[in-house]
Coordinates of C-alpha atoms and ligand atoms in Angstrom, one line a residue:
X12 CA 12.0 -13.9 5.9
X13 CA 12.8 -16.7 7.9
X14 CA 9.5 -18.8 10.1
X15 CA 9.0 -21.7 11.0
X16 CA 6.8 -24.3 8.8
X17 CA 3.8 -26.0 10.5
X18 CA 4.2 -28.6 12.3
X19 CA 3.3 -32.1 10.4
X20 CA 1.1 -32.7 13.7
X21 CA -1.4 -30.1 12.6
X22 CA -3.9 -31.4 9.7
X23 CA -4.5 -30.0 6.1
X24 CA -7.6 -29.7 4.3
X25 CA -7.3 -30.4 0.4
X26 CA -10.5 -29.0 -1.0
X27 CA -10.6 -30.3 -4.6
X28 CA -9.5 -33.4 -5.6
X29 CA -9.3 -33.2 -9.1
X30 CA -5.5 -33.7 -10.4
X31 CA -3.6 -30.6 -8.8
X32 CA -5.9 -31.0 -5.2
X33 CA -5.5 -34.7 -4.9
X34 CA -1.3 -34.6 -5.9
X35 CA -0.9 -31.8 -2.7
X36 CA -3.3 -33.8 -1.1
X37 CA -0.5 -36.3 -1.5
X38 CA 2.9 -34.2 -1.0
X39 CA 1.5 -33.3 2.5
X40 CA 0.2 -37.4 3.9
X41 CA 3.4 -37.3 3.0
X42 CA 5.0 -34.7 5.1
X43 CA 3.3 -35.8 7.8
X44 CA 0.6 -33.8 8.1
X45 CA -2.9 -35.8 8.5
X46 CA -4.9 -34.0 5.3
X47 CA -8.5 -33.6 5.5
X48 CA -10.1 -34.6 1.9
X49 CA -13.0 -32.6 0.1
X50 CA -14.6 -32.8 -3.0
X51 CA -18.5 -31.4 -4.1
X52 CA -18.5 -34.4 -7.2
X53 CA -19.4 -37.3 -5.6
X54 CA -17.7 -40.0 -4.9
X55 CA -14.8 -37.6 -6.0
X56 CA -12.6 -37.2 -2.6
X57 CA -12.5 -41.1 -2.0
X58 CA -11.2 -42.5 -5.6
X59 CA -8.3 -39.7 -4.8
X60 CA -7.5 -41.3 -1.7
X61 CA -7.8 -44.8 -3.4
X62 CA -5.5 -43.1 -6.9
X63 CA -3.7 -41.9 -4.3
X64 CA -3.0 -45.0 -2.0
X65 CA -1.6 -47.0 -4.7
X66 CA 0.5 -44.7 -6.4
X67 CA 2.5 -44.7 -3.2
X68 CA 1.8 -48.7 -2.7
X69 CA 3.3 -48.5 -6.1
X70 CA 6.3 -45.8 -4.9
X71 CA 7.4 -48.0 -2.3
X72 CA 7.3 -51.3 -5.2
X73 CA 10.1 -49.1 -6.8
X74 CA 12.0 -48.4 -3.2
X75 CA 10.9 -45.0 -3.7
X76 CA 9.9 -44.6 -0.5
X77 CA 9.7 -47.3 2.5
X78 CA 7.1 -49.3 2.7
X79 CA 6.5 -47.6 6.4
X80 CA 6.7 -44.2 4.5
X81 CA 4.2 -45.4 2.3
X82 CA 2.0 -46.6 4.9
X83 CA 1.9 -44.4 6.9
X84 CA 1.3 -41.4 4.7
X85 CA -1.9 -43.5 3.7
X86 CA -3.3 -43.3 6.5
X87 CA -3.1 -40.1 7.1
X88 CA -5.8 -39.6 4.3
X89 CA -9.1 -38.7 5.6
X90 CA -12.0 -38.8 3.9
X91 CA -14.1 -35.6 4.4
X92 CA -18.3 -34.7 3.5
X93 CA -18.4 -31.5 4.3
X94 CA -17.0 -28.3 5.4
X95 CA -17.9 -28.9 8.8
X96 CA -15.0 -31.3 9.7
X97 CA -12.4 -29.3 8.3
X98 CA -13.0 -26.5 11.0
X99 CA -9.7 -28.1 13.0
X100 CA -7.3 -27.8 9.8
X101 CA -4.4 -25.2 10.0
X102 CA -4.2 -25.1 6.9
X103 CA -6.8 -24.7 3.8
X104 CA -5.4 -25.0 0.9
X105 CA -8.0 -24.6 -1.8
X106 CA -7.6 -26.2 -5.3
X107 CA -11.1 -26.5 -6.9
X108 CA -12.8 -25.0 -10.4
X109 CA -10.5 -21.8 -11.4
X110 CA -13.1 -19.6 -10.7
X111 CA -13.7 -16.8 -8.8
X112 CA -17.4 -16.5 -7.1
X113 CA -16.8 -20.1 -6.9
X114 CA -13.3 -19.4 -4.5
X115 CA -14.9 -16.2 -2.7
X116 CA -17.7 -18.0 -2.0
X117 CA -15.1 -21.5 -0.8
X118 CA -14.0 -19.2 1.6
X119 CA -16.0 -17.0 3.0
X120 CA -18.2 -19.9 3.8
X121 CA -14.7 -21.5 5.3
X122 CA -14.0 -18.3 7.5
X123 CA -16.6 -18.6 9.8
X124 CA -16.3 -21.7 10.5
X125 CA -11.9 -22.7 10.9
X126 CA -10.1 -21.3 13.7
X127 CA -8.1 -17.7 13.9
X128 CA -4.9 -19.1 13.2
X129 CA -5.4 -21.0 10.8
X130 CA -4.2 -20.3 7.9
X131 CA -6.2 -19.9 4.2
X132 CA -4.6 -20.7 0.1
X133 CA -5.2 -21.3 -3.0
X134 CA -3.9 -23.0 -5.7
X135 CA -4.8 -20.8 -8.6
X136 CA -3.2 -20.2 -11.5
X137 CA -4.5 -17.1 -13.0
X138 CA -7.4 -15.5 -10.7
X139 CA -6.0 -12.8 -8.4
X140 CA -5.5 -13.9 -5.0
X141 CA -6.4 -10.0 -4.0
X142 CA -9.7 -10.1 -6.0
X143 CA -10.2 -14.1 -4.1
X144 CA -9.0 -12.1 -0.7
X145 CA -11.4 -9.7 -1.1
X146 CA -14.4 -11.2 0.2
X147 CA -12.6 -12.6 2.9
X148 CA -13.1 -10.6 6.4
X149 CA -9.4 -10.7 7.5
X150 CA -8.0 -11.2 4.0
X151 CA -4.3 -11.1 5.3
X152 CA -4.5 -14.9 5.9
X153 CA -4.8 -16.1 2.6
X154 CA -2.4 -16.2 -0.1
X155 CA -1.0 -18.2 -3.5
X156 CA 0.0 -21.6 -3.1
X157 CA 1.0 -22.3 -6.3
X158 CA 2.2 -26.4 -7.0
X159 CA 2.7 -27.2 -11.0
X160 CA 1.4 -30.1 -12.3
X161 CA 1.8 -32.9 -11.5
X162 CA 2.1 -31.8 -7.9
X163 CA 4.2 -34.5 -6.8
X164 CA 7.0 -34.2 -8.7
X165 CA 7.2 -30.3 -10.2
X166 CA 9.6 -29.0 -7.4
X167 CA 7.9 -24.8 -7.9
X168 CA 5.3 -23.4 -5.7
X169 CA 5.2 -20.3 -6.4
X170 CA 3.6 -18.3 -3.0
X171 CA 1.9 -15.7 -3.9
X172 CA 0.9 -13.1 -1.9
X173 CA -2.6 -10.3 -2.6
X174 CA -2.4 -6.9 -1.5
X175 CA -4.1 -8.0 1.8
X176 CA -1.7 -10.9 2.2
X177 CA 0.0 -11.0 5.7
X178 CA 3.8 -11.6 5.1
X179 CA 3.9 -13.4 8.1
X180 CA 1.8 -16.0 6.3
X181 CA 3.3 -15.6 2.9
X182 CA 6.7 -16.5 4.9
X183 CA 4.6 -19.6 6.7
X184 CA 4.1 -21.0 3.7
X185 CA 7.2 -20.2 2.2
X186 CA 9.1 -22.5 5.0
X187 CA 6.1 -25.0 5.1
X188 CA 6.6 -25.7 0.5
X189 CA 10.5 -26.2 1.7
X190 CA 9.7 -28.4 4.6
X191 CA 8.0 -30.6 2.0
X192 CA 10.6 -31.1 -0.4
X193 CA 9.8 -28.4 -2.5
X194 CA 11.7 -25.3 -3.9
X195 CA 9.2 -22.5 -3.1
X196 CA 9.7 -18.7 -4.9
X197 CA 7.5 -15.2 -3.5
X198 CA 5.7 -13.7 -5.7
X199 CA 3.6 -10.3 -5.7
X200 CA -0.4 -11.1 -7.6
X201 CA -0.3 -9.6 -10.7
X202 CA -1.3 -11.6 -14.3
X203 CA 0.4 -15.1 -14.5
X204 CA 2.6 -14.7 -11.5
X205 CA 5.9 -15.8 -12.5
X206 CA 5.7 -18.6 -15.0
X207 CA 2.7 -17.6 -16.6
X208 CA 3.2 -14.7 -17.5
X209 CA 7.6 -14.9 -18.2
X210 CA 6.5 -18.6 -19.8
X211 CA 4.9 -16.9 -22.7
X212 CA 7.4 -15.3 -25.1
X213 CA 8.1 -19.1 -25.7
X214 CA 5.6 -19.9 -27.2
X215 CA 4.8 -16.2 -28.7
X216 CA 7.8 -16.1 -30.8
X217 CA 7.2 -19.7 -32.4
X218 CA 4.0 -18.4 -33.6
X219 CA 5.9 -15.1 -35.2
X220 CA 8.1 -17.3 -37.0
X221 CA 5.3 -19.5 -38.2
X222 CA 3.4 -16.6 -39.2
X223 CA 6.4 -15.0 -40.7
X224 CA 6.9 -18.4 -42.4
X225 CA 10.7 -18.6 -40.7
X226 CA 10.3 -22.7 -40.7
X227 CA 8.5 -24.9 -40.6
X228 CA 6.9 -26.3 -36.8
X229 CA 9.0 -29.7 -36.9
X230 CA 12.0 -27.5 -37.3
X231 CA 11.7 -24.4 -34.5
X232 CA 11.3 -27.0 -32.5
X233 CA 14.1 -28.8 -33.8
X234 CA 15.9 -25.4 -33.1
X235 CA 14.5 -25.2 -30.2
X236 CA 15.8 -28.6 -28.1
X237 CA 19.1 -29.0 -30.4
X238 CA 20.5 -25.6 -30.7
X239 CA 19.0 -23.5 -27.5
X240 CA 18.8 -26.6 -25.1
X241 CA 14.8 -26.9 -24.5
X242 CA 13.3 -30.0 -23.4
X243 CA 11.0 -29.4 -25.7
X244 CA 9.8 -27.3 -29.0
X245 CA 7.3 -25.3 -28.6
X246 CA 4.9 -26.4 -31.0
X247 CA 4.9 -29.9 -30.2
X248 CA 4.7 -28.3 -25.5
X249 CA 1.8 -26.0 -26.6
X250 CA 0.1 -29.3 -28.8
X251 CA 0.5 -31.1 -25.1
X252 CA -0.5 -29.0 -23.1
X253 CA -3.4 -28.6 -25.4
X254 CA -4.2 -25.5 -27.3
X255 CA -8.0 -24.5 -25.7
X256 CA -5.7 -24.4 -22.4
X257 CA -2.8 -22.5 -23.3
X258 CA -4.8 -20.2 -25.4
X259 CA -6.3 -19.5 -22.6
X260 CA -3.6 -19.1 -20.1
X261 CA -2.5 -16.2 -22.9
X262 CA -6.0 -14.3 -23.5
X263 CA -6.3 -13.8 -19.8
X264 CA -3.0 -13.0 -19.2
X265 CA -3.2 -9.9 -22.2
X266 CA -6.8 -9.2 -20.6
X267 CA -5.5 -8.8 -17.5
X268 CA -2.8 -6.8 -18.8
X269 CA -5.5 -4.4 -20.7
X270 CA -4.0 -5.8 -23.9
X271 CA -0.1 -5.2 -24.0
X272 CA 0.8 -5.8 -27.4
X273 CA 3.1 -8.3 -25.6
X274 CA 1.1 -10.8 -25.0
X275 CA -1.1 -10.0 -27.7
X276 CA -2.2 -13.9 -28.8
X277 CA -1.7 -15.4 -32.1
X278 CA -4.7 -16.0 -35.5
X279 CA -3.0 -18.8 -35.5
X280 CA -2.8 -20.5 -32.6
X281 CA -7.2 -19.1 -32.6
X282 CA -7.4 -20.8 -35.4
X283 CA -7.0 -24.3 -34.2
X284 CA -9.0 -24.4 -31.5
X285 CA -11.7 -23.2 -34.1
X286 CA -11.0 -26.2 -36.2
X287 CA -11.2 -28.4 -33.2
X288 CA -7.1 -29.1 -33.3
X289 CA -6.8 -28.9 -30.0
X290 CA -3.4 -31.4 -29.6
X291 CA -2.9 -34.4 -28.2
X292 CA -5.9 -34.7 -27.0
X293 CA -7.9 -34.8 -29.8
X294 CA -5.7 -36.6 -32.3
X295 CA -3.7 -33.2 -33.8
X296 CA -3.0 -30.3 -33.5
X297 CA 0.5 -28.5 -35.2
X298 CA 1.2 -32.4 -35.8
X299 CA -1.5 -34.9 -36.4
X300 CA -0.5 -38.3 -33.6
X301 CA -3.7 -40.0 -35.3
X302 CA -3.0 -44.1 -36.5
X303 CA -0.8 -44.1 -39.7
X304 CA -0.1 -40.5 -40.2
X305 CA 3.4 -39.0 -41.7
X306 CA 6.1 -37.5 -38.4
X307 CA 7.0 -34.7 -39.7
X308 CA 10.8 -34.6 -39.4
X309 CA 12.6 -30.7 -39.6
X310 CA 14.4 -29.3 -42.6
X311 CA 18.0 -30.1 -42.3
X312 CA 20.6 -28.9 -45.5
X313 CA 22.5 -31.6 -47.9
X314 CA 26.1 -32.4 -46.5
X315 CA 28.5 -30.1 -49.1
X316 CA 31.9 -30.4 -49.5
X317 CA 34.3 -27.9 -47.4
X318 CA 36.5 -26.9 -49.8
X319 CA 37.9 -22.9 -48.8
X320 CA 40.1 -21.2 -46.9
X321 CA 38.1 -20.5 -43.0
X322 CA 40.1 -18.1 -40.9
X323 CA 38.3 -18.6 -37.3
X324 CA 38.0 -14.5 -35.7
X325 CA 38.5 -13.3 -31.9
X326 CA 38.3 -16.0 -28.9
X327 CA 34.6 -15.7 -27.9
X328 CA 32.8 -18.7 -26.7
X329 CA 31.2 -19.6 -30.3
X330 CA 35.2 -19.5 -31.8
X331 CA 36.3 -21.3 -28.8
X332 CA 33.9 -24.1 -29.4
X333 CA 34.4 -24.1 -33.4
X334 CA 37.8 -24.6 -33.8
X335 CA 37.0 -27.4 -30.3
X336 CA 35.0 -29.7 -33.0
X337 CA 37.1 -28.5 -36.2
X338 CA 40.1 -29.9 -34.6
X339 CA 40.2 -33.5 -35.3
X340 CA 38.7 -32.4 -38.7
X341 CA 41.9 -31.9 -40.1
X342 CA 40.2 -28.6 -41.5
X343 CA 42.7 -26.4 -42.1
X344 CA 42.2 -23.2 -40.3
X345 CA 43.9 -19.8 -39.9
X346 CA 43.4 -17.8 -36.0
X347 CA 43.1 -14.6 -36.4
X348 CA 43.0 -12.7 -33.6
X349 CA 39.1 -10.1 -34.4
X350 CA 38.3 -9.0 -36.8
X351 CA 36.9 -5.3 -37.5
X352 CA 33.7 -5.9 -38.6
X353 CA 32.9 -8.6 -35.0
X354 CA 32.3 -11.5 -37.8
X355 CA 33.0 -14.6 -35.6
X356 CA 34.7 -16.4 -39.1
X357 CA 35.7 -15.7 -42.9
X358 CA 35.0 -19.2 -45.3
X359 CA 36.1 -18.8 -49.0
X360 CA 34.1 -15.8 -49.7
X361 CA 31.6 -16.2 -46.9
X362 CA 31.3 -13.9 -43.7
X363 CA 29.8 -16.0 -40.5
X364 CA 28.6 -13.4 -38.0
X365 CA 25.9 -13.9 -34.2
X366 CA 22.5 -12.5 -35.0
X367 CA 22.4 -9.3 -33.4
X368 CA 18.2 -8.8 -34.1
X369 CA 19.0 -7.6 -37.6
X370 CA 18.1 -10.0 -41.0
X371 CA 21.0 -10.5 -42.9
X372 CA 19.5 -8.4 -45.6
X373 CA 19.7 -5.8 -43.4
X374 CA 22.8 -6.2 -42.4
X375 CA 24.8 -7.2 -45.9
X376 CA 23.4 -3.3 -47.0
X377 CA 25.2 -1.7 -43.9
X378 CA 27.6 -2.9 -43.9
X379 CA 28.2 -3.4 -47.4
X380 CA 29.7 -7.3 -46.3
X381 CA 27.3 -9.2 -49.2
X382 CA 28.2 -13.1 -48.4
X383 CA 27.0 -12.6 -44.6
X384 CA 25.5 -15.2 -42.7
X385 CA 24.1 -15.4 -39.4
X386 CA 23.9 -18.4 -36.8
X387 CA 21.3 -18.4 -34.2
X388 CA 22.0 -18.7 -30.2
X389 CA 22.5 -22.1 -29.2
X390 CA 22.7 -22.8 -25.5
X391 CA 26.2 -24.7 -25.5
X392 CA 28.0 -24.4 -29.2
X393 CA 30.5 -27.2 -28.1
X394 CA 27.7 -29.2 -27.9
X395 CA 24.5 -28.2 -30.0
X396 CA 23.3 -31.0 -32.5
X397 CA 21.8 -28.5 -35.0
X398 CA 22.1 -24.2 -35.0
X399 CA 19.9 -22.4 -37.8
X400 CA 20.9 -19.8 -39.7
X401 CA 19.8 -17.6 -42.8
X402 CA 21.5 -15.8 -45.7
X403 CA 21.1 -12.1 -47.0
X404 CA 19.6 -12.1 -50.1
X405 CA 22.2 -10.6 -51.6
X406 CA 24.7 -13.4 -50.5
X407 CA 26.3 -15.9 -53.6
X408 CA 25.4 -19.1 -53.2
X409 CA 28.3 -20.5 -53.3
X410 CA 29.1 -17.9 -50.0
X411 CA 26.2 -19.8 -48.3
X412 CA 27.2 -23.7 -49.2
X413 CA 30.8 -22.6 -47.9
X414 CA 28.9 -21.9 -44.2
X415 CA 26.8 -24.9 -44.4
X416 CA 30.0 -27.4 -45.4
X417 CA 31.6 -25.4 -42.4
X418 CA 29.9 -25.8 -39.7
X419 CA 28.8 -29.5 -41.0
X420 CA 32.2 -30.1 -40.6
X421 CA 32.0 -29.1 -37.2
X422 CA 29.3 -32.1 -36.9
X423 CA 26.2 -29.9 -36.5
X424 CA 23.0 -30.1 -38.6
X425 CA 22.3 -27.1 -40.3
X426 CA 18.8 -25.6 -40.5
X427 CA 18.6 -23.3 -43.3
X428 CA 15.8 -20.7 -41.9
X429 CA 14.5 -17.6 -43.7
X430 CA 15.8 -14.6 -43.0
X431 CA 13.5 -13.3 -40.3
X432 CA 15.6 -10.8 -37.4
X433 CA 17.0 -12.5 -34.8
X434 CA 16.5 -16.3 -36.0
X435 CA 14.9 -18.5 -33.5
X436 CA 16.4 -19.1 -30.0
X437 CA 18.2 -15.9 -29.9
X438 CA 14.7 -13.9 -30.3
X439 CA 13.4 -16.3 -28.0
X440 CA 15.5 -16.1 -25.2
X441 CA 15.4 -11.9 -25.4
X442 CA 11.7 -11.5 -25.0
X443 CA 12.3 -14.0 -22.0
X444 CA 14.4 -12.4 -20.6
X445 CA 12.8 -9.6 -21.4
X446 CA 10.4 -10.5 -19.8
X447 CA 11.8 -11.6 -16.3
X448 CA 13.8 -8.6 -16.2
X449 CA 9.5 -6.7 -16.7
X450 CA 8.4 -8.9 -13.7
X451 CA 11.9 -8.2 -11.6
X452 CA 11.8 -4.4 -12.4
X453 CA 8.0 -3.9 -11.1
X454 CA 8.6 -6.1 -8.2
X455 CA 6.8 -9.2 -8.6
X456 CA 10.4 -11.2 -8.0
X457 CA 13.3 -11.6 -7.4
X458 CA 16.0 -11.6 -9.8
X459 CA 17.6 -15.5 -8.1
X460 CA 13.7 -16.5 -7.8
X461 CA 12.7 -15.6 -11.6
X462 CA 15.8 -17.8 -12.5
X463 CA 15.5 -20.8 -10.5
X464 CA 11.1 -20.9 -11.2
X465 CA 11.9 -20.6 -14.9
X466 CA 15.0 -24.3 -14.4
X467 CA 11.6 -25.6 -12.2
X468 CA 8.4 -25.0 -13.1
X469 CA 9.0 -25.4 -16.8
X470 CA 12.8 -26.8 -17.1
X471 CA 14.3 -24.6 -19.0
X472 CA 18.1 -25.3 -19.2
X473 CA 18.8 -22.3 -18.0
X474 CA 17.5 -18.8 -16.1
X475 CA 16.7 -16.3 -18.9
X476 CA 18.9 -13.6 -16.4
X477 CA 21.1 -15.8 -16.2
X478 CA 21.3 -16.7 -19.9
X479 CA 21.7 -12.9 -20.9
X480 CA 24.3 -12.3 -18.3
X481 CA 26.2 -14.7 -20.6
X482 CA 25.5 -13.9 -23.9
X483 CA 25.6 -10.9 -22.7
X484 CA 23.1 -7.7 -21.4
X485 CA 24.5 -5.4 -24.6
X486 CA 24.2 -7.5 -26.6
X487 CA 20.5 -8.8 -25.6
X488 CA 19.6 -5.0 -25.8
X489 CA 20.6 -4.6 -29.1
X490 CA 18.5 -7.7 -30.4
X491 CA 15.6 -6.5 -28.6
X492 CA 15.9 -3.2 -30.3
X493 CA 16.5 -4.5 -33.1
X494 CA 13.5 -6.3 -33.8
X495 CA 12.4 -3.3 -32.2
X496 CA 13.3 -1.4 -35.7
X497 CA 12.5 -4.1 -37.6
X498 CA 8.5 -4.7 -36.8
X499 CA 8.3 -0.9 -34.7
X500 CA 6.1 -2.9 -32.5
X501 CA 5.5 -1.9 -28.6
X502 CA 6.0 -5.6 -27.9
X503 CA 9.2 -4.6 -28.4
X504 CA 10.0 -2.2 -26.6
X505 CA 13.5 -3.4 -23.9
X506 CA 12.9 -2.7 -19.6
X507 CA 14.4 -0.3 -18.2
X508 CA 16.0 -2.9 -16.1
X509 CA 17.8 -4.7 -18.9
X510 CA 18.5 -0.5 -20.2
X511 CA 19.6 0.3 -16.9
X512 CA 22.3 -2.7 -16.1
X513 CA 23.8 -1.7 -19.7
X514 CA 24.5 2.0 -18.1
X515 CA 26.0 1.1 -15.8
X516 CA 27.7 -1.9 -17.1
X517 CA 26.5 -4.2 -14.0
X518 CA 24.6 -7.4 -14.2
X519 CA 20.8 -8.2 -14.2
X520 CA 21.3 -9.8 -11.6
X521 CA 22.8 -6.7 -9.3
Ligands
NAI249 P1 -9.9 -30.4 -12.1 O1 -11.1 -29.7 -12.7 O2 -9.0 -32.2 -12.1 O3 -10.6 -30.7 -10.4 C1 -11.1 -30.1 -9.9 C2 -11.9 -30.3 -8.8 O4 -12.6 -29.6 -7.8 C3 -13.4 -31.4 -9.2 O5 -13.3 -32.5 -8.8 C4 -14.3 -30.6 -8.5 O6 -15.6 -31.4 -8.0 C5 -14.5 -30.1 -7.2 N1 -14.9 -28.8 -7.0 C6 -15.3 -28.2 -8.0 N2 -16.5 -27.4 -7.1 C7 -16.1 -27.9 -6.2 C8 -15.9 -27.0 -4.3 N3 -16.4 -25.6 -4.6 N4 -16.4 -27.8 -3.6 C9 -15.0 -28.8 -3.5 N5 -14.9 -29.3 -4.9 C10 -14.9 -28.4 -5.7 O7 -8.3 -28.9 -12.0 P2 -7.2 -29.2 -12.0 O8 -6.9 -29.6 -13.1 O9 -6.9 -29.8 -11.0 O10 -7.6 -27.2 -11.1 C11 -7.7 -27.3 -9.9 C12 -7.0 -25.5 -9.6 O11 -5.8 -25.7 -9.5 C13 -8.2 -24.5 -10.4 O12 -7.5 -23.7 -9.7 C14 -6.5 -24.3 -11.6 O13 -6.3 -23.5 -12.3 C15 -5.2 -25.1 -11.0 N6 -4.2 -25.4 -11.1 C16 -4.2 -26.1 -12.3 C17 -3.0 -26.9 -12.8 C18 -2.9 -28.3 -13.6 O14 -2.2 -27.6 -14.4 N7 -4.4 -28.7 -14.1 C19 -2.0 -26.5 -12.3 C20 -1.8 -25.3 -11.2 C21 -3.0 -25.0 -10.6

């Protein structure tokens, strides 16, 4: 639905002048609104206004804003000390403590003060908008306006509708967020909304891989960054977010979904929390940030010499990328139209396949190809600097060495993982796509919005559904199916949307 944004001549009130409230106030003032900032903590709103004003001056000094824009936005920031001062606001955005009762009592008080046409918005990241609205006489004018931290920099805003939210109110907030330079997406008020739900597997699969001894944290982080194309590896990201915060979000999503095993929290993360290893902020988490601590590095295979014949099979993206990468290395290559067993390369005695969610050992047993070596997924096989591999237990050391030598000759650093099903990037991306598909299937958001939410809210290199389309929806389904067989857990159950797309031969965006 298209709607017009609130005019910049209207007043915006922001209640709660902490990290998020300050950022939101800055955005609204820059968009031309008079902004009233209120906080119950003595001096908090006044010092937030000072901090925003000096931030605006800095932006002007760096040339990111004109001095006039910075000055006029600064002048539009006003201190409020009591709720009745907010009466004339057209939009009131709550960014107070994350507590249902506190939010409800604030909105109940505001409802009696503001005009009939005023819009109420909550920045909550985990509380049901429906539950907050239940306390109101007119829940239809309340919606979630969920910014990401730091609000002035992060482009995404989730516009969250509760059961009672008027679609026209959600549409006005959508248009307003857009007018403020943000990229809004619509979401239904369900646990975690879009981003905090769909991102769970990024942490969860990494924690499961660690628990299974698939590789150490530095290696898994390096694989996710250098092969997967993610900006930060899952362990360094959890250390940055803080395990108290990250664990609480996981726990709240898991509890809200009635303990759906998809979201089961990790014992490893719980132990870090119990030990006070909160991450960067406490000096220790998965990594040690204290002065003088040893830096841990990813496990990388020592150089091997390629002295076996190489055949590249088929014309898949990965074969083409390997051919290009090997083209200026003087490696004699034989190209073969395709192989009957789906391998992408044969090097000496080794057969290299892309993981399909089975372990290499299972695959070798089922195919009779003892020297099976599996490659993990890469964001772009042409430009990746690292790749994870696993070898069947039946695989001869000489075959393993030939496979490693080939990949090294192609310019890749190789991380040899324990033979776990689905390796790291493939398994994580399949589970992200599965969760994204389920969110769409359950009417939480549109397919296009889940992709832009994950790119803009958590900086993923590609939207999960677009990624699934690139890998092939059937491959994603097979990976998940094989994970179900390997673990026997409901956690890996395949989204009906993925199954239907495979039966229909269509994509996940259709
Ligand atoms: P914060 O702790 O930095 O700020 C909260 C502020 O609200 C404090 O200054 C506090 O004094 C004030 N406050 C508490 N109760 C109040 C009341 N009844 N009336 C007026 N002021 C009151 O918290 P933060 O991080 O800014 O979070 C605020 C909200 O935004 C929470 O709902 C949180 O879940 C949500 N959020 C937080 C994100 C983050 O990364 N920090 C990201 C997105 C949403």
